[in-house]
């Protein structure tokens, strides 16, 4: 009987260990160079109910359309070499940053990193980012917060 109690205790202890995190684990080798070419603390009213949201532009026409839709201007980009990634999100009062852009199984993944701290208000603060990344064929453009997918769209 003692053997069974000991075995049961070992199984319970093993089950209480760290659980494996789900979602992608990005590595340095998956890193894609990017540049934040526009940042504003606002969200276009049409995206209010869609936050978080991610969109992309591969052509000059798509870029102009998204600049109008997201109500951001004051930047240009060479759409022959680069694609633009538009991100809208909220954060607490401590803010959010783009942690990185990564290639993951023929997808472009953009990971956000929330700034933490003890003195952060929970009231949402809006953010709009426009990233410039090298143009490449991707199946999807995805937005992550930690390792949890928040939004994704198919690339045509």
PDB file of C-alpha atoms in Angstrom:
ATOM      1  CA  UNK A   1       0.000   0.000   0.000  1.00  0.00           C
ATOM      2  CA  UNK A   2       2.856   2.390   0.823  1.00  0.00           C
ATOM      3  CA  UNK A   3       4.233   1.895  -2.692  1.00  0.00           C
ATOM      4  CA  UNK A   4       0.948   3.076  -4.205  1.00  0.00           C
ATOM      5  CA  UNK A   5       0.772   6.105  -1.925  1.00  0.00           C
ATOM      6  CA  UNK A   6       4.368   6.992  -2.820  1.00  0.00           C
ATOM      7  CA  UNK A   7       3.658   6.510  -6.547  1.00  0.00           C
ATOM      8  CA  UNK A   8       0.517   8.650  -6.308  1.00  0.00           C
ATOM      9  CA  UNK A   9       2.426  11.395  -4.478  1.00  0.00           C
ATOM     10  CA  UNK A  10       5.164  11.366  -7.153  1.00  0.00           C
ATOM     11  CA  UNK A  11       2.579  11.636  -9.929  1.00  0.00           C
ATOM     12  CA  UNK A  12       0.882  14.558  -8.192  1.00  0.00           C
ATOM     13  CA  UNK A  13       4.193  16.357  -7.732  1.00  0.00           C
ATOM     14  CA  UNK A  14       5.137  15.776 -11.362  1.00  0.00           C
ATOM     15  CA  UNK A  15       1.774  17.206 -12.456  1.00  0.00           C
ATOM     16  CA  UNK A  16       2.351  20.375 -10.446  1.00  0.00           C
ATOM     17  CA  UNK A  17       5.532  21.273 -12.317  1.00  0.00           C
ATOM     18  CA  UNK A  18       5.839  24.086 -14.814  1.00  0.00           C
ATOM     19  CA  UNK A  19       3.427  23.605 -17.658  1.00  0.00           C
ATOM     20  CA  UNK A  20       4.709  23.997 -21.181  1.00  0.00           C
ATOM     21  CA  UNK A  21       3.762  27.360 -22.684  1.00  0.00           C
ATOM     22  CA  UNK A  22       1.606  27.193 -25.775  1.00  0.00           C
ATOM     23  CA  UNK A  23       2.269  29.277 -28.841  1.00  0.00           C
ATOM     24  CA  UNK A  24       5.317  30.209 -30.842  1.00  0.00           C
ATOM     25  CA  UNK A  25       8.682  30.618 -29.248  1.00  0.00           C
ATOM     26  CA  UNK A  26      10.662  33.009 -31.410  1.00  0.00           C
ATOM     27  CA  UNK A  27      14.414  32.760 -31.676  1.00  0.00           C
ATOM     28  CA  UNK A  28      17.101  35.172 -32.811  1.00  0.00           C
ATOM     29  CA  UNK A  29      17.394  33.192 -36.071  1.00  0.00           C
ATOM     30  CA  UNK A  30      13.735  33.952 -36.841  1.00  0.00           C
ATOM     31  CA  UNK A  31      14.223  37.689 -36.341  1.00  0.00           C
ATOM     32  CA  UNK A  32      13.299  39.961 -39.255  1.00  0.00           C
ATOM     33  CA  UNK A  33      14.763  43.478 -39.452  1.00  0.00           C
ATOM     34  CA  UNK A  34      12.093  46.141 -38.988  1.00  0.00           C
ATOM     35  CA  UNK A  35      11.808  49.846 -38.393  1.00  0.00           C
ATOM     36  CA  UNK A  36       8.982  51.753 -36.713  1.00  0.00           C
ATOM     37  CA  UNK A  37       8.312  54.484 -39.257  1.00  0.00           C
ATOM     38  CA  UNK A  38       5.276  55.992 -37.528  1.00  0.00           C
ATOM     39  CA  UNK A  39       3.903  55.901 -33.993  1.00  0.00           C
ATOM     40  CA  UNK A  40       0.947  57.771 -32.540  1.00  0.00           C
ATOM     41  CA  UNK A  41      -0.998  57.471 -29.309  1.00  0.00           C
ATOM     42  CA  UNK A  42      -4.373  57.260 -31.003  1.00  0.00           C
ATOM     43  CA  UNK A  43      -6.678  54.833 -32.719  1.00  0.00           C
ATOM     44  CA  UNK A  44      -8.747  55.665 -35.760  1.00  0.00           C
ATOM     45  CA  UNK A  45     -12.432  55.532 -34.741  1.00  0.00           C
ATOM     46  CA  UNK A  46     -13.291  52.811 -37.272  1.00  0.00           C
ATOM     47  CA  UNK A  47     -10.916  50.400 -35.480  1.00  0.00           C
ATOM     48  CA  UNK A  48     -12.281  51.060 -31.988  1.00  0.00           C
ATOM     49  CA  UNK A  49     -14.187  47.756 -31.865  1.00  0.00           C
ATOM     50  CA  UNK A  50     -11.486  45.786 -33.721  1.00  0.00           C
ATOM     51  CA  UNK A  51      -8.593  46.376 -31.319  1.00  0.00           C
ATOM     52  CA  UNK A  52      -6.128  44.778 -31.457  1.00  0.00           C
ATOM     53  CA  UNK A  53      -5.858  44.873 -35.242  1.00  0.00           C
ATOM     54  CA  UNK A  54      -3.130  44.305 -37.813  1.00  0.00           C
ATOM     55  CA  UNK A  55      -3.065  45.097 -41.540  1.00  0.00           C
ATOM     56  CA  UNK A  56      -0.370  45.272 -44.195  1.00  0.00           C
ATOM     57  CA  UNK A  57       0.413  47.115 -47.430  1.00  0.00           C
ATOM     58  CA  UNK A  58       2.590  45.646 -50.186  1.00  0.00           C
ATOM     59  CA  UNK A  59       1.905  48.228 -52.921  1.00  0.00           C
ATOM     60  CA  UNK A  60       1.859  52.028 -53.084  1.00  0.00           C
ATOM     61  CA  UNK A  61      -1.925  51.956 -53.567  1.00  0.00           C
ATOM     62  CA  UNK A  62      -2.450  49.739 -50.530  1.00  0.00           C
ATOM     63  CA  UNK A  63      -0.146  51.975 -48.490  1.00  0.00           C
ATOM     64  CA  UNK A  64      -2.131  55.119 -49.378  1.00  0.00           C
ATOM     65  CA  UNK A  65      -5.416  53.330 -48.639  1.00  0.00           C
ATOM     66  CA  UNK A  66      -4.240  52.193 -45.182  1.00  0.00           C
ATOM     67  CA  UNK A  67      -2.733  55.599 -44.369  1.00  0.00           C
ATOM     68  CA  UNK A  68      -6.187  57.048 -45.008  1.00  0.00           C
ATOM     69  CA  UNK A  69      -8.046  54.318 -43.114  1.00  0.00           C
ATOM     70  CA  UNK A  70      -5.737  54.517 -40.089  1.00  0.00           C
ATOM     71  CA  UNK A  71      -5.569  58.338 -40.366  1.00  0.00           C
ATOM     72  CA  UNK A  72      -1.760  58.448 -40.214  1.00  0.00           C
ATOM     73  CA  UNK A  73       0.441  60.450 -42.539  1.00  0.00           C
ATOM     74  CA  UNK A  74       3.798  62.176 -42.625  1.00  0.00           C
ATOM     75  CA  UNK A  75       5.877  59.249 -43.879  1.00  0.00           C
ATOM     76  CA  UNK A  76       6.811  57.624 -47.168  1.00  0.00           C
ATOM     77  CA  UNK A  77       8.110  54.158 -47.903  1.00  0.00           C
ATOM     78  CA  UNK A  78       9.658  52.386 -50.892  1.00  0.00           C
ATOM     79  CA  UNK A  79       7.014  49.723 -51.612  1.00  0.00           C
ATOM     80  CA  UNK A  80       9.339  48.031 -54.107  1.00  0.00           C
ATOM     81  CA  UNK A  81      11.670  46.973 -51.239  1.00  0.00           C
ATOM     82  CA  UNK A  82       9.452  47.074 -48.142  1.00  0.00           C
ATOM     83  CA  UNK A  83       5.979  46.233 -46.889  1.00  0.00           C
ATOM     84  CA  UNK A  84       4.173  48.256 -44.209  1.00  0.00           C
ATOM     85  CA  UNK A  85       2.557  46.658 -41.171  1.00  0.00           C
ATOM     86  CA  UNK A  86      -0.146  48.742 -39.448  1.00  0.00           C
ATOM     87  CA  UNK A  87      -0.934  47.796 -35.832  1.00  0.00           C
ATOM     88  CA  UNK A  88      -3.545  49.274 -33.500  1.00  0.00           C
ATOM     89  CA  UNK A  89      -3.772  48.258 -29.849  1.00  0.00           C
ATOM     90  CA  UNK A  90      -4.431  49.447 -26.305  1.00  0.00           C
ATOM     91  CA  UNK A  91      -2.193  49.166 -23.262  1.00  0.00           C
ATOM     92  CA  UNK A  92      -2.243  50.129 -19.616  1.00  0.00           C
ATOM     93  CA  UNK A  93      -0.726  53.476 -18.670  1.00  0.00           C
ATOM     94  CA  UNK A  94       2.807  51.992 -18.672  1.00  0.00           C
ATOM     95  CA  UNK A  95       2.610  51.444 -22.439  1.00  0.00           C
ATOM     96  CA  UNK A  96       3.401  48.811 -25.032  1.00  0.00           C
ATOM     97  CA  UNK A  97       6.312  48.363 -27.444  1.00  0.00           C
ATOM     98  CA  UNK A  98       7.031  46.309 -30.525  1.00  0.00           C
ATOM     99  CA  UNK A  99       9.283  43.552 -29.191  1.00  0.00           C
ATOM    100  CA  UNK A 100      10.220  42.251 -32.611  1.00  0.00           C
ATOM    101  CA  UNK A 101       9.234  40.919 -36.001  1.00  0.00           C
ATOM    102  CA  UNK A 102       9.849  37.253 -36.727  1.00  0.00           C
ATOM    103  CA  UNK A 103       9.483  34.779 -39.556  1.00  0.00           C
ATOM    104  CA  UNK A 104       7.607  31.747 -38.289  1.00  0.00           C
ATOM    105  CA  UNK A 105       6.671  28.960 -40.728  1.00  0.00           C
ATOM    106  CA  UNK A 106       6.307  31.352 -43.674  1.00  0.00           C
ATOM    107  CA  UNK A 107       4.301  33.803 -41.548  1.00  0.00           C
ATOM    108  CA  UNK A 108       5.385  37.240 -40.414  1.00  0.00           C
ATOM    109  CA  UNK A 109       4.806  37.514 -36.668  1.00  0.00           C
ATOM    110  CA  UNK A 110       4.939  40.843 -34.839  1.00  0.00           C
ATOM    111  CA  UNK A 111       5.224  40.491 -31.087  1.00  0.00           C
ATOM    112  CA  UNK A 112       4.166  43.230 -28.676  1.00  0.00           C
ATOM    113  CA  UNK A 113       5.652  43.644 -25.222  1.00  0.00           C
ATOM    114  CA  UNK A 114       3.624  45.342 -22.520  1.00  0.00           C
ATOM    115  CA  UNK A 115       5.590  47.474 -20.115  1.00  0.00           C
ATOM    116  CA  UNK A 116       4.987  46.323 -16.579  1.00  0.00           C
ATOM    117  CA  UNK A 117       5.212  47.968 -13.230  1.00  0.00           C
ATOM    118  CA  UNK A 118       3.398  48.536 -10.000  1.00  0.00           C
ATOM    119  CA  UNK A 119       2.151  52.030 -10.806  1.00  0.00           C
ATOM    120  CA  UNK A 120       0.340  51.278 -14.075  1.00  0.00           C
ATOM    121  CA  UNK A 121      -3.262  52.382 -14.386  1.00  0.00           C
ATOM    122  CA  UNK A 122      -5.581  49.873 -15.998  1.00  0.00           C
ATOM    123  CA  UNK A 123      -7.281  52.505 -18.166  1.00  0.00           C
ATOM    124  CA  UNK A 124      -6.577  51.774 -21.817  1.00  0.00           C
ATOM    125  CA  UNK A 125      -4.167  53.973 -23.757  1.00  0.00           C
ATOM    126  CA  UNK A 126      -4.405  53.772 -27.577  1.00  0.00           C
ATOM    127  CA  UNK A 127      -1.427  53.062 -29.835  1.00  0.00           C
ATOM    128  CA  UNK A 128      -0.969  52.992 -33.606  1.00  0.00           C
ATOM    129  CA  UNK A 129       2.296  51.630 -35.025  1.00  0.00           C
ATOM    130  CA  UNK A 130       3.449  51.476 -38.630  1.00  0.00           C
ATOM    131  CA  UNK A 131       6.381  49.119 -39.226  1.00  0.00           C
ATOM    132  CA  UNK A 132       8.552  48.789 -42.295  1.00  0.00           C
ATOM    133  CA  UNK A 133       9.888  45.281 -43.039  1.00  0.00           C
ATOM    134  CA  UNK A 134      11.705  43.828 -46.025  1.00  0.00           C
ATOM    135  CA  UNK A 135       9.274  42.619 -48.663  1.00  0.00           C
ATOM    136  CA  UNK A 136       8.943  38.852 -48.832  1.00  0.00           C
ATOM    137  CA  UNK A 137       6.217  36.331 -49.634  1.00  0.00           C
ATOM    138  CA  UNK A 138       4.354  35.494 -46.414  1.00  0.00           C
ATOM    139  CA  UNK A 139       1.219  33.408 -45.957  1.00  0.00           C
ATOM    140  CA  UNK A 140      -0.054  35.419 -42.972  1.00  0.00           C
ATOM    141  CA  UNK A 141       0.804  38.492 -40.961  1.00  0.00           C
ATOM    142  CA  UNK A 142       0.126  37.849 -37.283  1.00  0.00           C
ATOM    143  CA  UNK A 143       0.086  39.864 -34.079  1.00  0.00           C
ATOM    144  CA  UNK A 144       1.152  38.347 -30.777  1.00  0.00           C
ATOM    145  CA  UNK A 145       0.984  39.599 -27.224  1.00  0.00           C
ATOM    146  CA  UNK A 146       3.383  37.358 -25.355  1.00  0.00           C
ATOM    147  CA  UNK A 147       2.803  34.001 -27.030  1.00  0.00           C
ATOM    148  CA  UNK A 148      -0.945  34.396 -27.559  1.00  0.00           C
ATOM    149  CA  UNK A 149      -2.217  35.215 -31.024  1.00  0.00           C
ATOM    150  CA  UNK A 150      -4.354  38.347 -30.962  1.00  0.00           C
ATOM    151  CA  UNK A 151      -5.214  38.854 -34.636  1.00  0.00           C
ATOM    152  CA  UNK A 152      -4.103  37.633 -38.016  1.00  0.00           C
ATOM    153  CA  UNK A 153      -4.909  38.184 -41.665  1.00  0.00           C
ATOM    154  CA  UNK A 154      -4.134  36.275 -44.828  1.00  0.00           C
ATOM    155  CA  UNK A 155      -1.674  37.781 -47.266  1.00  0.00           C
ATOM    156  CA  UNK A 156      -3.055  37.587 -50.816  1.00  0.00           C
TER     157      UNK A 156
END
